[in-house]
mmCIF file with all atom_site columns, C-alpha atoms in Angstrom:
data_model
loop_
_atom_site.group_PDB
_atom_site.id
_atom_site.type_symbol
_atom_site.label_atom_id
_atom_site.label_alt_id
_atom_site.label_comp_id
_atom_site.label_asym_id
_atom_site.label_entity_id
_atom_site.label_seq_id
_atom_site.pdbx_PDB_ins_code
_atom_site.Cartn_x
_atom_site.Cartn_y
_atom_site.Cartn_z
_atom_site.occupancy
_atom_site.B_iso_or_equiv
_atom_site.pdbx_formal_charge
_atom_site.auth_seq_id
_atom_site.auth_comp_id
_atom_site.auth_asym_id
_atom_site.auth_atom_id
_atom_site.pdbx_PDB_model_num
ATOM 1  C CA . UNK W 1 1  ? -7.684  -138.435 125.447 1.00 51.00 ? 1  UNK W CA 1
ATOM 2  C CA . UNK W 1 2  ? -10.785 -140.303 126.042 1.00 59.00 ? 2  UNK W CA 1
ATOM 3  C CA . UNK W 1 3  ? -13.822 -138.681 126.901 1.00 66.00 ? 3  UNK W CA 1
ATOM 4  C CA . UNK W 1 4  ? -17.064 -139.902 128.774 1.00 66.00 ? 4  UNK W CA 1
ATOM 5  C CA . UNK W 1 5  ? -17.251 -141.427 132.072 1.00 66.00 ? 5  UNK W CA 1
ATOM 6  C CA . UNK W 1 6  ? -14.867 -143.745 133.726 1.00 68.00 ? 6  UNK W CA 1
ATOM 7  C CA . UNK W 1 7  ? -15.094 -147.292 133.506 1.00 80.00 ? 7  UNK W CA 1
ATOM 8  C CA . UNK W 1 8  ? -17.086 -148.449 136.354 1.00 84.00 ? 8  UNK W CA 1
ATOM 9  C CA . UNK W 1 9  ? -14.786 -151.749 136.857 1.00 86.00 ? 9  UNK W CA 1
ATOM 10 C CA . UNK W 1 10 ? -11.241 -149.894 136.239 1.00 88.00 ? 10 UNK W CA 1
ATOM 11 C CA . UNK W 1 11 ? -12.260 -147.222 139.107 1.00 89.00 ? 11 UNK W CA 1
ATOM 12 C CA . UNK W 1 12 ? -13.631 -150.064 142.093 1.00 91.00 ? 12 UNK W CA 1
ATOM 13 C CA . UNK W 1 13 ? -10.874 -151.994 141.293 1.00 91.00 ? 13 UNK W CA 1
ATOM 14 C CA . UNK W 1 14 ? -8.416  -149.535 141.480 1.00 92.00 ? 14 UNK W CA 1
ATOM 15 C CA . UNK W 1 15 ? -10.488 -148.306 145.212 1.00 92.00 ? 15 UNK W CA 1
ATOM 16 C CA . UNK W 1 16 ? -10.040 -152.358 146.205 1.00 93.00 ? 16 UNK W CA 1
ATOM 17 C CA . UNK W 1 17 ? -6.557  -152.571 145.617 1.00 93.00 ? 17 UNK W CA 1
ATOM 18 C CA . UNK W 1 18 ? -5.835  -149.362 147.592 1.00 93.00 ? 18 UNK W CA 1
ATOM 19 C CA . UNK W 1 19 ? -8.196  -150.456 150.486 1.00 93.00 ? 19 UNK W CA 1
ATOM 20 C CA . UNK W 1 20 ? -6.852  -153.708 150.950 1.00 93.00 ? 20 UNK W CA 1
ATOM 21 C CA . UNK W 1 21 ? -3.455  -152.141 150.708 1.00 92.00 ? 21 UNK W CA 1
ATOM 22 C CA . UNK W 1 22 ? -4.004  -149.459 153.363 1.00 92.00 ? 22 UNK W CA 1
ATOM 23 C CA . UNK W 1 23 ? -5.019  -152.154 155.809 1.00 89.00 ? 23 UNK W CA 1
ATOM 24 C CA . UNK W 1 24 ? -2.327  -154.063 157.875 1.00 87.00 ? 24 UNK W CA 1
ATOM 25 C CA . UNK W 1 25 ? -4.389  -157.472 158.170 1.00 91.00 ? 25 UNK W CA 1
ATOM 26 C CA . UNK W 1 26 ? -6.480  -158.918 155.604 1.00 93.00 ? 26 UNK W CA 1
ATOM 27 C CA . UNK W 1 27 ? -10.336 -157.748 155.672 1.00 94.00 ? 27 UNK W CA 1
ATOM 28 C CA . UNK W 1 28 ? -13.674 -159.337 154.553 1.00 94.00 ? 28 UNK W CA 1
ATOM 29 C CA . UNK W 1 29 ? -15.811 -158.338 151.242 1.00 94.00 ? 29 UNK W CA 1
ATOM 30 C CA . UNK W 1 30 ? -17.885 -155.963 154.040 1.00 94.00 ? 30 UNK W CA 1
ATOM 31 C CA . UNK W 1 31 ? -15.243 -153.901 155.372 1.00 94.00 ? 31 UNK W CA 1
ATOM 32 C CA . UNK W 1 32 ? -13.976 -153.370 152.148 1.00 94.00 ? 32 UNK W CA 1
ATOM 33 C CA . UNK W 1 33 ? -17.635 -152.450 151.104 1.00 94.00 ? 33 UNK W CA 1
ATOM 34 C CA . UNK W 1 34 ? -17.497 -149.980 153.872 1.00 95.00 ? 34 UNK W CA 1
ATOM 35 C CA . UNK W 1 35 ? -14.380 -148.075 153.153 1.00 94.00 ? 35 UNK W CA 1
ATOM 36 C CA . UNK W 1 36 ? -15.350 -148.128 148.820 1.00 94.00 ? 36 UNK W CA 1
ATOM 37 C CA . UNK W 1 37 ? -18.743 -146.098 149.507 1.00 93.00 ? 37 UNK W CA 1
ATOM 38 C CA . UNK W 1 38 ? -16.757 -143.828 151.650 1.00 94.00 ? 38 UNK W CA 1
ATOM 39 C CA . UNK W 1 39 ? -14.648 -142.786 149.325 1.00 92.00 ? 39 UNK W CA 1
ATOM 40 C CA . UNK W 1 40 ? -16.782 -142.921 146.159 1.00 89.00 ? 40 UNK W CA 1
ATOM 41 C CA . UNK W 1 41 ? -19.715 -141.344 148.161 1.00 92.00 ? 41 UNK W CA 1
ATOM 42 C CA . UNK W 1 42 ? -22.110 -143.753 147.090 1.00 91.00 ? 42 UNK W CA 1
ATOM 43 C CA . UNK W 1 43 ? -23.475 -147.034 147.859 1.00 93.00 ? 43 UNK W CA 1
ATOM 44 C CA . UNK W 1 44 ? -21.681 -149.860 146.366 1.00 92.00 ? 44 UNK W CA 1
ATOM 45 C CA . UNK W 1 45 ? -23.529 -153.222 146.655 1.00 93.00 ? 45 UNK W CA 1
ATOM 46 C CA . UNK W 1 46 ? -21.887 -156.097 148.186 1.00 94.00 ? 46 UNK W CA 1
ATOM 47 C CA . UNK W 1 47 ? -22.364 -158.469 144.984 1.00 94.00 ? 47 UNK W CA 1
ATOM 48 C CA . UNK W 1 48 ? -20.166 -155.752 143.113 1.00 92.00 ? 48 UNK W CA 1
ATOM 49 C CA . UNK W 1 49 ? -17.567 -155.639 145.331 1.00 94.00 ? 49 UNK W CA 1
ATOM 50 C CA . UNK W 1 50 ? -17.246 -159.404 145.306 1.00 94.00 ? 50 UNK W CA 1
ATOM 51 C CA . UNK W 1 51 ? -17.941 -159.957 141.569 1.00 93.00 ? 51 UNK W CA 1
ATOM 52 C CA . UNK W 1 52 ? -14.755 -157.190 140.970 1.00 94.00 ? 52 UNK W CA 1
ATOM 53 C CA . UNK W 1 53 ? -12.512 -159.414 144.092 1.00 94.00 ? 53 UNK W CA 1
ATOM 54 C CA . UNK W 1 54 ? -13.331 -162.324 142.186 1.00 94.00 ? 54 UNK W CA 1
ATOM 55 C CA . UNK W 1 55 ? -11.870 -161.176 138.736 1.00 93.00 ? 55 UNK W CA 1
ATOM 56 C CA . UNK W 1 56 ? -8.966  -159.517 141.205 1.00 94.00 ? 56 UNK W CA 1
ATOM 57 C CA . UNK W 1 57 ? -8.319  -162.950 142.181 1.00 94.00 ? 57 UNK W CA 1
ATOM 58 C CA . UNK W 1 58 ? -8.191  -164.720 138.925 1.00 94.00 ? 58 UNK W CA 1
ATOM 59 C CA . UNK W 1 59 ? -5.905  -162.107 137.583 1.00 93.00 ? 59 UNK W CA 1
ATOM 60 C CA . UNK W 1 60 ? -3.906  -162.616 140.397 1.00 93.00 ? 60 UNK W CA 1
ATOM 61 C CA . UNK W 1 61 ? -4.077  -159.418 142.430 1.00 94.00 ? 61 UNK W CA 1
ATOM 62 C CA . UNK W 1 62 ? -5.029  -160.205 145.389 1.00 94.00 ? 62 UNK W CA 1
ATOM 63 C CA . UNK W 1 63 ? -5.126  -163.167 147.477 1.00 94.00 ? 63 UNK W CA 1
ATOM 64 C CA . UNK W 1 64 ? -7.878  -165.092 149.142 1.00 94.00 ? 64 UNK W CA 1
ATOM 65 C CA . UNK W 1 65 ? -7.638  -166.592 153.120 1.00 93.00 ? 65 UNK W CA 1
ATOM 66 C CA . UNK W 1 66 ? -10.020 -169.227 153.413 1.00 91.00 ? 66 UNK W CA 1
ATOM 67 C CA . UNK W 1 67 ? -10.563 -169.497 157.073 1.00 90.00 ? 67 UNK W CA 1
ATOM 68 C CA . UNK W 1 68 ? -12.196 -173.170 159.184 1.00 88.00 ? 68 UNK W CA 1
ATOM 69 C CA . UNK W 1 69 ? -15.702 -172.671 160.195 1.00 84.00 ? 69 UNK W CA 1
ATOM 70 C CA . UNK W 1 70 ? -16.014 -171.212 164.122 1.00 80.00 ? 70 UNK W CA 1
ATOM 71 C CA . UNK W 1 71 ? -19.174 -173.195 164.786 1.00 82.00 ? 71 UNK W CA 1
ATOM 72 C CA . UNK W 1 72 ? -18.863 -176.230 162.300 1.00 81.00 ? 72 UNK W CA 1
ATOM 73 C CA . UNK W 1 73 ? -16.302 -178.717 161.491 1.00 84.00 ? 73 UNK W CA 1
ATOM 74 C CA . UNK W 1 74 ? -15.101 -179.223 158.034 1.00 83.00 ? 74 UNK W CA 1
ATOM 75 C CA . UNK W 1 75 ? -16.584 -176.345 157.249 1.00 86.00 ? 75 UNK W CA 1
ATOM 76 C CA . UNK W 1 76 ? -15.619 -173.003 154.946 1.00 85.00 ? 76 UNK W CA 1
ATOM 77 C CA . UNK W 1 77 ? -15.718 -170.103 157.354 1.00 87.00 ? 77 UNK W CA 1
ATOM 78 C CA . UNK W 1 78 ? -14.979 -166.858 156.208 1.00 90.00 ? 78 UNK W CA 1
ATOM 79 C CA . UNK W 1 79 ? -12.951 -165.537 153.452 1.00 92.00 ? 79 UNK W CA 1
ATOM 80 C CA . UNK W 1 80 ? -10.409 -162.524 154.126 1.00 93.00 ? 80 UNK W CA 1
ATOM 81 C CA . UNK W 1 81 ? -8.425  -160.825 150.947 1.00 94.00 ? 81 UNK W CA 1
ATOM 82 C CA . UNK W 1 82 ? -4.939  -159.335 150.977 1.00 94.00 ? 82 UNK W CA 1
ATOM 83 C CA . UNK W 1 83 ? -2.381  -158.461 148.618 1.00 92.00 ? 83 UNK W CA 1
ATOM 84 C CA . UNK W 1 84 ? -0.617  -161.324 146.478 1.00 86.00 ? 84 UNK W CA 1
ATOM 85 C CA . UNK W 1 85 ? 3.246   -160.805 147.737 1.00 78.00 ? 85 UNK W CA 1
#
Protein backbone atom coordinates (compact mmCIF):
# COMPACT_ATOMS: atom_id res chain seq x y z
CA UNK A 1 0.00 0.00 0.00
CA UNK A 2 1.38 3.35 -0.58
CA UNK A 3 1.26 5.89 1.89
CA UNK A 4 1.38 9.82 1.69
CA UNK A 5 -0.79 11.99 -0.27
CA UNK A 6 -2.28 11.40 -3.62
CA UNK A 7 -0.73 12.38 -6.67
CA UNK A 8 -1.94 15.73 -7.50
CA UNK A 9 -2.07 14.90 -11.47
CA UNK A 10 -3.61 11.17 -11.07
CA UNK A 11 -6.60 12.76 -8.85
CA UNK A 12 -7.57 16.09 -11.47
CA UNK A 13 -7.27 13.89 -14.12
CA UNK A 14 -9.28 11.31 -12.92
CA UNK A 15 -12.07 14.56 -11.75
CA UNK A 16 -11.62 15.70 -15.77
CA UNK A 17 -12.41 12.57 -17.21
CA UNK A 18 -15.52 12.12 -15.01
CA UNK A 19 -16.66 15.79 -15.65
CA UNK A 20 -16.40 15.73 -19.19
CA UNK A 21 -18.09 12.38 -19.06
CA UNK A 22 -21.09 13.47 -16.98
CA UNK A 23 -21.79 16.20 -19.49
CA UNK A 24 -23.90 15.45 -22.68
CA UNK A 25 -22.11 18.18 -24.99
CA UNK A 26 -18.60 19.02 -24.95
CA UNK A 27 -17.58 21.97 -22.40
CA UNK A 28 -14.75 24.60 -22.29
CA UNK A 29 -11.47 24.50 -19.89
CA UNK A 30 -13.89 27.00 -17.51
CA UNK A 31 -16.79 24.94 -16.96
CA UNK A 32 -14.75 22.16 -16.33
CA UNK A 33 -12.77 24.46 -13.86
CA UNK A 34 -16.06 25.09 -12.26
CA UNK A 35 -17.36 21.65 -11.63
CA UNK A 36 -13.29 20.34 -10.42
CA UNK A 37 -13.28 22.99 -7.40
CA UNK A 38 -16.69 21.82 -6.58
CA UNK A 39 -15.92 18.65 -6.00
CA UNK A 40 -12.36 18.91 -4.65
CA UNK A 41 -13.48 21.94 -2.48
CA UNK A 42 -10.77 24.01 -3.49
CA UNK A 43 -9.70 26.36 -6.06
CA UNK A 44 -8.12 24.85 -8.99
CA UNK A 45 -6.42 27.38 -11.34
CA UNK A 46 -7.32 27.49 -14.88
CA UNK A 47 -3.57 26.91 -16.17
CA UNK A 48 -3.82 23.47 -14.22
CA UNK A 49 -6.76 22.37 -15.58
CA UNK A 50 -5.50 23.04 -19.08
CA UNK A 51 -1.87 21.92 -18.55
CA UNK A 52 -3.60 18.27 -17.20
CA UNK A 53 -6.32 18.51 -20.70
CA UNK A 54 -3.33 18.99 -22.61
CA UNK A 55 -1.40 15.78 -21.45
CA UNK A 56 -5.22 14.16 -21.60
CA UNK A 57 -5.06 14.97 -25.13
CA UNK A 58 -1.71 13.71 -26.11
CA UNK A 59 -2.42 10.48 -24.39
CA UNK A 60 -5.39 10.33 -26.20
CA UNK A 61 -8.21 10.66 -23.68
CA UNK A 62 -10.05 13.11 -24.61
CA UNK A 63 -10.71 14.97 -27.65
CA UNK A 64 -10.35 18.57 -28.64
CA UNK A 65 -13.27 20.71 -30.88
CA UNK A 66 -11.64 23.50 -32.37
CA UNK A 67 -14.43 25.82 -33.14
CA UNK A 68 -14.25 29.15 -36.22
CA UNK A 69 -13.92 32.44 -34.60
CA UNK A 70 -17.65 34.27 -33.97
CA UNK A 71 -16.26 37.73 -34.64
CA UNK A 72 -13.18 37.01 -36.98
CA UNK A 73 -12.59 35.11 -40.06
CA UNK A 74 -9.95 32.54 -40.28
CA UNK A 75 -9.75 32.66 -36.96
CA UNK A 76 -9.38 29.88 -33.87
CA UNK A 77 -12.43 30.41 -31.72
CA UNK A 78 -12.92 28.41 -28.87
CA UNK A 79 -11.86 25.03 -27.92
CA UNK A 80 -14.51 22.48 -26.35
CA UNK A 81 -13.21 18.83 -24.96
CA UNK A 82 -15.13 15.57 -24.99
CA UNK A 83 -14.45 12.06 -24.73
CA UNK A 84 -12.29 10.26 -27.56
CA UNK A 85 -15.06 7.53 -28.87
Amino acid sequence: MKRGRHNMRRSIQEEIIKTVSSFNTPITTSVMRKEISKILNRNVSWNTIQKYLTELVEAGRIQPIQLPHSKLENKPGLILYTLKR
